[in-house]
């Protein structure tokens, strides 16, 4: 009867180790339905499909790839029945997606591709007007000390002017009170790594950054899609919009099946400052973030910022 004691002891140790994590992390907003069906659940039905297949969920896959910039137009007006057809254009779009996300470039919906697409992500597209922001590579340093970075900027490198280092942000009505502190911490992290200072000012008519929780269509081009799919979006300098999808389950810290407000805010503030998506999975500017994941700024993000602002 020896084995029972060690396993009990191990369980106790495991509990003690995990306790601080759980006592700190907590759910902040619940999704309206207790077990929300992800808006991208249809992807599971497409596992294994490839060029030549004709399936009812293919138009949704095309819409997904269109939304994030991989497919220009996806409806075939002349022959609507072809919308269900896995054609060569879809295969090419999928290959580009797979290259961006470090998957095997098969052009088919293998299980790793399905899992990647089901991971919630930023609503800002990866490809805009033909520019694939996740395929930029910059060398910095010299000789054997050089490193390759994968950060990118919006087209035309928009940024705040050099004299504008103090940015005010406004918390819009309807944002859960408990989301304010994690957002403030995300601003603080960027402030510690850049020349910027951020100050909350809810009364400013002209706050530089306006932050709120919204659902579905809310007046801009990036309609939210309910649980899963896109989590948040924001705009390049100097328009300063930062919106969270209020239908997600949000949390402070690492909570399974919930998204850490601070991690997502760090990413979206990166856009506000002028950074676009990075293909480095550890970078905060990587578009996807799983539930329960917390991240910090990486070297890729800081290098990107310094290159954009030449500091
Ligand atoms: C639409 O369908 C027609 C008829 O099959 C086909 O000839 C055409 O290439 C399709 N267009 C696109 C954009 O897929
Ligand atoms: C890519 O394919 C190889 C060989 O089939 C496999 O071992 C590996 O797990 C695949 N990688 C991904 C990310 O699917
Ligand atoms: C895309 O290109 C068109 C035409 O060149 C331009 O009018 C539009 O502003 C561009 N959009 C973005 C988001 O860069
Ligand atoms: Zn993004
Ligand atoms: Zn919005």
Short mmCIF file of C-alpha atoms and ligand atoms in Angstrom, two decimals:
data_model
loop_
_atom_site.label_atom_id
_atom_site.label_comp_id
_atom_site.label_asym_id
_atom_site.label_seq_id
_atom_site.Cartn_x
_atom_site.Cartn_y
_atom_site.Cartn_z
CA UNK A 1 0.00 0.00 0.00
CA UNK A 2 3.07 2.18 -0.38
CA UNK A 3 2.17 3.95 -3.66
CA UNK A 4 -0.79 5.87 -2.24
CA UNK A 5 1.19 8.10 0.07
CA UNK A 6 3.53 9.62 -2.50
CA UNK A 7 0.72 10.27 -4.95
CA UNK A 8 -1.31 12.04 -2.27
CA UNK A 9 1.74 14.08 -1.32
CA UNK A 10 2.30 14.96 -4.97
CA UNK A 11 -1.32 16.05 -5.33
CA UNK A 12 -0.97 18.26 -2.29
CA UNK A 13 2.21 19.81 -3.61
CA UNK A 14 0.55 20.38 -6.97
CA UNK A 15 -2.41 22.07 -5.28
CA UNK A 16 -0.17 24.30 -3.21
CA UNK A 17 1.79 25.30 -6.30
CA UNK A 18 -1.36 26.09 -8.27
CA UNK A 19 -3.13 27.90 -5.46
CA UNK A 20 -1.46 31.30 -5.91
CA UNK A 21 -2.32 31.21 -9.61
CA UNK A 22 -6.00 30.62 -9.06
CA UNK A 23 -6.38 32.98 -6.15
CA UNK A 24 -5.03 35.79 -8.31
CA UNK A 25 -6.67 35.09 -11.64
CA UNK A 26 -10.39 35.62 -11.96
CA UNK A 27 -13.19 35.82 -14.45
CA UNK A 28 -14.25 39.34 -15.14
CA UNK A 29 -17.09 39.14 -17.61
CA UNK A 30 -19.05 36.10 -18.56
CA UNK A 31 -20.11 35.34 -22.04
CA UNK A 32 -23.93 35.67 -22.28
CA UNK A 33 -24.42 31.93 -22.77
CA UNK A 34 -22.73 29.69 -20.23
CA UNK A 35 -21.20 27.35 -22.80
CA UNK A 36 -20.82 29.60 -25.83
CA UNK A 37 -20.54 27.89 -29.17
CA UNK A 38 -17.55 29.46 -30.86
CA UNK A 39 -18.33 31.31 -34.06
CA UNK A 40 -15.53 29.32 -35.67
CA UNK A 41 -16.79 25.89 -34.55
CA UNK A 42 -17.68 25.18 -38.21
CA UNK A 43 -13.96 24.77 -38.91
CA UNK A 44 -14.05 21.41 -37.16
CA UNK A 45 -16.43 20.10 -39.82
CA UNK A 46 -13.88 21.00 -42.45
CA UNK A 47 -11.06 18.91 -41.05
CA UNK A 48 -9.50 16.89 -43.85
CA UNK A 49 -11.05 18.76 -46.75
CA UNK A 50 -8.94 19.91 -49.67
CA UNK A 51 -9.09 21.19 -53.24
CA UNK A 52 -11.90 19.66 -55.25
CA UNK A 53 -14.24 19.15 -52.29
CA UNK A 54 -17.69 20.71 -52.20
CA UNK A 55 -19.08 21.28 -48.70
CA UNK A 56 -21.72 23.46 -47.06
CA UNK A 57 -19.24 25.10 -44.68
CA UNK A 58 -16.74 26.14 -47.37
CA UNK A 59 -18.33 29.62 -47.80
CA UNK A 60 -17.70 30.23 -44.09
CA UNK A 61 -14.05 29.22 -44.48
CA UNK A 62 -13.77 31.60 -47.44
CA UNK A 63 -15.37 34.37 -45.36
CA UNK A 64 -12.88 33.73 -42.54
CA UNK A 65 -9.89 33.93 -44.91
CA UNK A 66 -11.40 37.00 -46.57
CA UNK A 67 -11.86 38.75 -43.23
CA UNK A 68 -8.18 38.40 -42.33
CA UNK A 69 -6.97 39.41 -45.79
CA UNK A 70 -6.15 36.06 -47.40
CA UNK A 71 -8.88 36.03 -50.05
CA UNK A 72 -9.95 39.12 -52.00
CA UNK A 73 -13.51 38.26 -52.78
CA UNK A 74 -15.05 34.95 -51.97
CA UNK A 75 -18.53 34.97 -53.40
CA UNK A 76 -18.98 33.91 -56.97
CA UNK A 77 -21.80 36.11 -58.26
CA UNK A 78 -21.97 34.43 -61.64
CA UNK A 79 -22.21 30.96 -60.17
CA UNK A 80 -23.25 31.01 -56.48
CA UNK A 81 -23.19 27.23 -56.28
CA UNK A 82 -19.42 27.49 -56.73
CA UNK A 83 -19.18 29.23 -53.36
CA UNK A 84 -19.21 25.78 -51.79
CA UNK A 85 -16.38 24.62 -53.97
CA UNK A 86 -12.81 24.27 -52.60
CA UNK A 87 -11.12 25.87 -55.60
CA UNK A 88 -7.54 26.81 -56.43
CA UNK A 89 -7.94 30.33 -55.02
CA UNK A 90 -8.97 28.91 -51.67
CA UNK A 91 -6.05 26.50 -51.76
CA UNK A 92 -3.62 29.38 -52.40
CA UNK A 93 -5.14 31.48 -49.63
CA UNK A 94 -4.80 28.55 -47.25
CA UNK A 95 -1.16 28.08 -48.22
CA UNK A 96 -0.40 31.71 -47.41
CA UNK A 97 -2.17 31.34 -44.08
CA UNK A 98 -0.18 28.18 -43.32
CA UNK A 99 3.12 29.91 -44.13
CA UNK A 100 2.24 32.83 -41.83
CA UNK A 101 1.38 30.53 -38.94
CA UNK A 102 4.36 28.18 -39.29
CA UNK A 103 2.21 25.26 -40.41
CA UNK A 104 3.01 22.71 -43.08
CA UNK A 105 2.06 24.34 -46.35
CA UNK A 106 -0.34 21.67 -47.58
CA UNK A 107 -3.17 23.82 -48.94
CA UNK A 108 -5.56 21.45 -47.15
CA UNK A 109 -7.48 21.67 -43.89
CA UNK A 110 -5.26 19.35 -41.87
CA UNK A 111 -5.83 19.19 -38.13
CA UNK A 112 -3.00 21.61 -37.22
CA UNK A 113 -4.48 24.22 -39.57
CA UNK A 114 -7.97 23.75 -38.14
CA UNK A 115 -6.58 24.09 -34.58
CA UNK A 116 -4.68 27.25 -35.54
CA UNK A 117 -7.72 28.87 -37.15
CA UNK A 118 -9.88 28.04 -34.16
CA UNK A 119 -7.52 29.91 -31.84
CA UNK A 120 -9.09 33.31 -31.11
CA UNK A 121 -7.21 36.27 -32.48
CA UNK A 122 -7.02 39.99 -33.11
CA UNK A 123 -9.62 41.28 -35.55
CA UNK A 124 -7.07 43.30 -37.51
CA UNK A 125 -6.25 41.54 -40.80
CA UNK A 126 -2.84 39.95 -41.53
CA UNK A 127 -2.85 41.04 -45.18
CA UNK A 128 -4.09 44.46 -46.27
CA UNK A 129 -4.15 45.62 -49.86
CA UNK A 130 -1.81 42.84 -50.91
CA UNK A 131 0.78 43.50 -48.19
CA UNK A 132 1.36 40.40 -46.08
CA UNK A 133 2.46 41.91 -42.79
CA UNK A 134 3.51 38.56 -41.36
CA UNK A 135 6.12 37.96 -44.03
CA UNK A 136 8.34 40.96 -43.33
CA UNK A 137 11.85 40.21 -42.20
CA UNK A 138 14.38 42.75 -41.07
CA UNK A 139 17.96 42.13 -40.12
CA UNK A 140 19.47 44.24 -37.43
CA UNK A 141 22.93 44.14 -35.95
CA UNK A 142 25.93 43.11 -37.98
CA UNK A 143 27.98 40.03 -38.76
CA UNK A 144 27.45 37.08 -36.48
CA UNK A 145 25.51 39.19 -34.00
CA UNK A 146 22.70 39.97 -36.40
CA UNK A 147 19.19 38.84 -35.61
CA UNK A 148 16.11 38.56 -37.76
CA UNK A 149 13.01 40.41 -36.66
CA UNK A 150 9.51 39.87 -37.89
CA UNK A 151 7.72 42.97 -36.67
CA UNK A 152 5.91 45.16 -39.19
CA UNK A 153 4.25 48.56 -39.51
CA UNK A 154 1.11 49.77 -41.21
CA UNK A 155 1.51 50.92 -44.79
CA UNK A 156 3.25 54.31 -44.89
CA UNK A 157 4.63 53.78 -41.36
CA UNK A 158 2.06 55.99 -39.58
CA UNK A 159 3.19 56.98 -36.06
CA UNK A 160 2.61 59.71 -33.50
CA UNK A 161 4.69 62.81 -34.14
CA UNK A 162 7.93 63.10 -32.16
CA UNK A 163 6.70 65.88 -29.88
CA UNK A 164 3.54 63.96 -29.00
CA UNK A 165 4.71 61.60 -26.26
CA UNK A 166 1.82 62.12 -23.84
CA UNK A 167 -1.29 60.28 -24.95
CA UNK A 168 -4.61 60.48 -23.13
CA UNK A 169 -7.06 57.62 -23.11
CA UNK A 170 -10.76 57.62 -22.44
CA UNK A 171 -12.68 54.69 -21.02
CA UNK A 172 -16.01 54.67 -22.83
CA UNK A 173 -19.26 54.00 -20.93
CA UNK A 174 -20.19 50.34 -20.67
CA UNK A 175 -16.70 49.01 -20.08
CA UNK A 176 -16.58 46.68 -17.05
CA UNK A 177 -14.92 48.53 -14.18
CA UNK A 178 -12.58 45.60 -13.48
CA UNK A 179 -11.16 45.80 -17.00
CA UNK A 180 -9.80 49.29 -16.37
CA UNK A 181 -6.87 48.30 -14.13
CA UNK A 182 -5.50 45.62 -16.50
CA UNK A 183 -5.72 48.10 -19.39
CA UNK A 184 -3.86 50.68 -17.27
CA UNK A 185 -1.17 48.07 -16.54
CA UNK A 186 -0.80 47.39 -20.27
CA UNK A 187 -0.28 51.12 -20.89
CA UNK A 188 2.26 51.16 -18.06
CA UNK A 189 4.21 48.29 -19.67
CA UNK A 190 4.40 50.17 -22.98
CA UNK A 191 5.40 53.34 -21.12
CA UNK A 192 8.25 51.50 -19.41
CA UNK A 193 9.60 50.36 -22.77
CA UNK A 194 9.08 53.52 -24.82
CA UNK A 195 9.13 57.31 -24.55
CA UNK A 196 5.33 57.44 -24.25
CA UNK A 197 3.29 58.39 -21.21
CA UNK A 198 -0.36 57.49 -20.96
CA UNK A 199 -2.94 59.24 -18.85
CA UNK A 200 -6.60 58.39 -18.34
CA UNK A 201 -8.92 61.26 -19.08
CA UNK A 202 -12.57 60.31 -19.41
CA UNK A 203 -13.75 63.87 -19.84
CA UNK A 204 -11.59 64.77 -22.76
CA UNK A 205 -13.69 65.29 -25.86
CA UNK A 206 -10.50 64.75 -27.79
CA UNK A 207 -8.80 61.89 -25.97
CA UNK A 208 -6.13 60.38 -28.20
CA UNK A 209 -7.31 56.83 -27.49
CA UNK A 210 -10.91 55.70 -26.90
CA UNK A 211 -11.41 52.31 -25.29
CA UNK A 212 -14.64 50.37 -25.02
CA UNK A 213 -16.44 47.03 -25.00
CA UNK A 214 -18.76 46.43 -27.95
CA UNK A 215 -20.58 43.56 -29.60
CA UNK A 216 -21.49 42.73 -33.18
CA UNK A 217 -21.70 45.69 -35.54
CA UNK A 218 -20.76 48.84 -33.61
CA UNK A 219 -20.21 51.52 -36.20
CA UNK A 220 -16.81 50.66 -37.62
CA UNK A 221 -15.61 48.23 -40.29
CA UNK A 222 -14.69 45.49 -37.84
CA UNK A 223 -17.95 43.92 -36.65
CA UNK A 224 -17.41 41.54 -33.75
CA UNK A 225 -18.43 37.93 -34.09
CA UNK A 226 -19.51 36.70 -30.66
CA UNK A 227 -17.53 34.13 -28.62
CA UNK A 228 -14.29 33.00 -30.26
CA UNK A 229 -13.06 34.34 -33.60
CA UNK A 230 -11.90 37.90 -33.17
CA UNK A 231 -11.38 39.19 -29.63
CA UNK A 232 -10.56 42.85 -30.10
CA UNK A 233 -9.31 45.37 -32.63
CA UNK A 234 -7.69 48.76 -32.75
CA UNK A 235 -6.53 51.32 -35.26
CA UNK A 236 -3.20 52.68 -36.49
CA UNK A 237 -1.92 56.15 -35.51
CA UNK A 238 -3.44 58.49 -35.05
CA UNK A 239 -7.05 57.45 -34.81
CA UNK A 240 -6.79 55.66 -31.45
CA UNK A 241 -9.75 53.24 -31.38
CA UNK A 242 -9.41 50.23 -29.10
CA UNK A 243 -12.42 47.91 -28.93
CA UNK A 244 -12.92 44.63 -27.06
CA UNK A 245 -15.58 42.09 -28.08
CA UNK A 246 -17.92 42.17 -25.08
CA UNK A 247 -19.29 38.71 -25.94
CA UNK A 248 -16.02 37.00 -25.02
CA UNK A 249 -15.38 35.68 -21.54
CA UNK A 250 -12.75 38.07 -20.19
CA UNK A 251 -10.49 37.53 -17.21
CA UNK A 252 -7.79 39.13 -15.17
CA UNK A 253 -4.83 36.77 -15.39
CA UNK A 254 -4.72 33.21 -16.66
CA UNK A 255 -8.12 31.52 -16.56
CA UNK A 256 -9.07 28.61 -18.78
CA UNK A 257 -11.70 29.37 -21.43
CA UNK A 258 -11.26 33.09 -20.79
CA UNK A 259 -9.01 35.77 -22.26
CA UNK A 260 -6.65 37.95 -20.29
CA UNK A 261 -7.62 41.60 -20.73
CA UNK A 262 -4.08 42.83 -20.10
CA UNK A 263 -2.51 40.54 -22.73
CA UNK A 264 -5.04 41.57 -25.37
CA UNK A 265 -4.68 45.24 -24.41
CA UNK A 266 -0.88 45.03 -24.82
CA UNK A 267 -1.40 43.75 -28.37
CA UNK A 268 -3.99 46.36 -29.30
CA UNK A 269 -1.92 49.24 -27.85
CA UNK A 270 0.88 48.00 -30.13
CA UNK A 271 -1.41 48.76 -33.11
CA UNK A 272 -2.32 52.17 -31.60
CA UNK A 273 1.42 52.97 -31.55
CA UNK A 274 1.91 51.82 -35.15
CA UNK A 275 2.96 48.17 -34.98
CA UNK A 276 1.35 45.60 -37.26
CA UNK A 277 1.32 41.83 -36.87
CA UNK A 278 4.44 39.76 -36.29
CA UNK A 279 4.93 36.12 -37.21
CA UNK A 280 6.96 35.47 -34.04
CA UNK A 281 4.66 33.38 -31.83
CA UNK A 282 6.09 34.82 -28.59
CA UNK A 283 5.67 38.43 -29.76
CA UNK A 284 2.74 40.34 -28.32
CA UNK A 285 2.04 41.41 -31.93
CA UNK A 286 1.44 37.78 -33.00
CA UNK A 287 -2.27 37.83 -33.95
CA UNK A 288 -3.54 34.72 -32.12
CA UNK A 289 -3.88 34.17 -28.39
CA UNK A 290 -5.27 31.08 -26.75
CA UNK A 291 -7.58 31.05 -23.75
CA UNK A 292 -5.77 31.18 -20.42
CA UNK A 293 -2.66 32.60 -22.08
CA UNK A 294 -0.83 35.59 -20.63
CA UNK A 295 1.98 37.26 -22.55
CA UNK A 296 4.38 40.16 -22.20
CA UNK A 297 6.25 42.38 -24.62
CA UNK A 298 8.98 40.45 -26.43
CA UNK A 299 12.23 41.67 -27.94
CA UNK A 300 10.60 41.55 -31.38
CA UNK A 301 7.96 44.05 -30.22
CA UNK A 302 10.46 46.42 -28.62
CA UNK A 303 12.79 46.22 -31.65
CA UNK A 304 9.82 47.01 -33.87
CA UNK A 305 8.86 50.00 -31.81
CA UNK A 306 12.43 51.36 -31.82
CA UNK A 307 12.72 50.90 -35.58
CA UNK A 308 9.44 52.72 -36.20
CA UNK A 309 10.24 55.68 -33.93
CA UNK A 310 13.98 55.59 -34.64
CA UNK A 311 14.83 55.67 -30.94
C1 LIG B 1 -17.31 31.63 -60.88
O1 LIG B 1 -17.92 30.49 -61.50
C2 LIG B 1 -17.76 30.45 -62.91
C3 LIG B 1 -18.56 29.30 -63.44
O2 LIG B 1 -18.15 28.09 -62.92
C4 LIG B 1 -16.26 30.31 -63.19
O3 LIG B 1 -16.04 30.28 -64.59
C5 LIG B 1 -15.51 31.51 -62.59
O4 LIG B 1 -14.12 31.34 -62.76
C6 LIG B 1 -15.82 31.63 -61.12
N1 LIG B 1 -15.24 32.87 -60.60
C7 LIG B 1 -14.51 32.91 -59.49
C8 LIG B 1 -14.03 34.26 -59.09
O5 LIG B 1 -14.22 31.92 -58.82
C1 LIG B 2 4.32 18.78 -40.59
O1 LIG B 2 4.46 17.52 -41.18
C2 LIG B 2 5.34 16.64 -40.49
C3 LIG B 2 5.51 15.39 -41.33
O2 LIG B 2 4.27 14.90 -41.76
C4 LIG B 2 4.76 16.36 -39.10
O3 LIG B 2 5.62 15.49 -38.38
C5 LIG B 2 4.60 17.65 -38.35
O4 LIG B 2 3.97 17.43 -37.10
C6 LIG B 2 3.76 18.63 -39.16
N1 LIG B 2 3.75 19.92 -38.51
C7 LIG B 2 2.63 20.61 -38.28
C8 LIG B 2 2.77 21.94 -37.63
O5 LIG B 2 1.54 20.18 -38.60
C1 LIG B 3 -5.81 50.14 -50.31
O1 LIG B 3 -5.50 50.65 -51.60
C2 LIG B 3 -6.43 51.57 -52.11
C3 LIG B 3 -6.05 51.92 -53.53
O2 LIG B 3 -4.66 52.02 -53.66
C4 LIG B 3 -6.47 52.79 -51.19
O3 LIG B 3 -7.43 53.71 -51.65
C5 LIG B 3 -6.85 52.34 -49.79
O4 LIG B 3 -6.79 53.44 -48.90
C6 LIG B 3 -5.91 51.27 -49.29
N1 LIG B 3 -6.36 50.78 -48.01
C7 LIG B 3 -5.52 50.60 -47.00
C8 LIG B 3 -6.16 50.10 -45.75
O5 LIG B 3 -4.33 50.80 -47.04
ZN1 LIG B 4 -3.68 42.75 -34.06
ZN1 LIG B 5 -14.61 48.51 -33.29
#
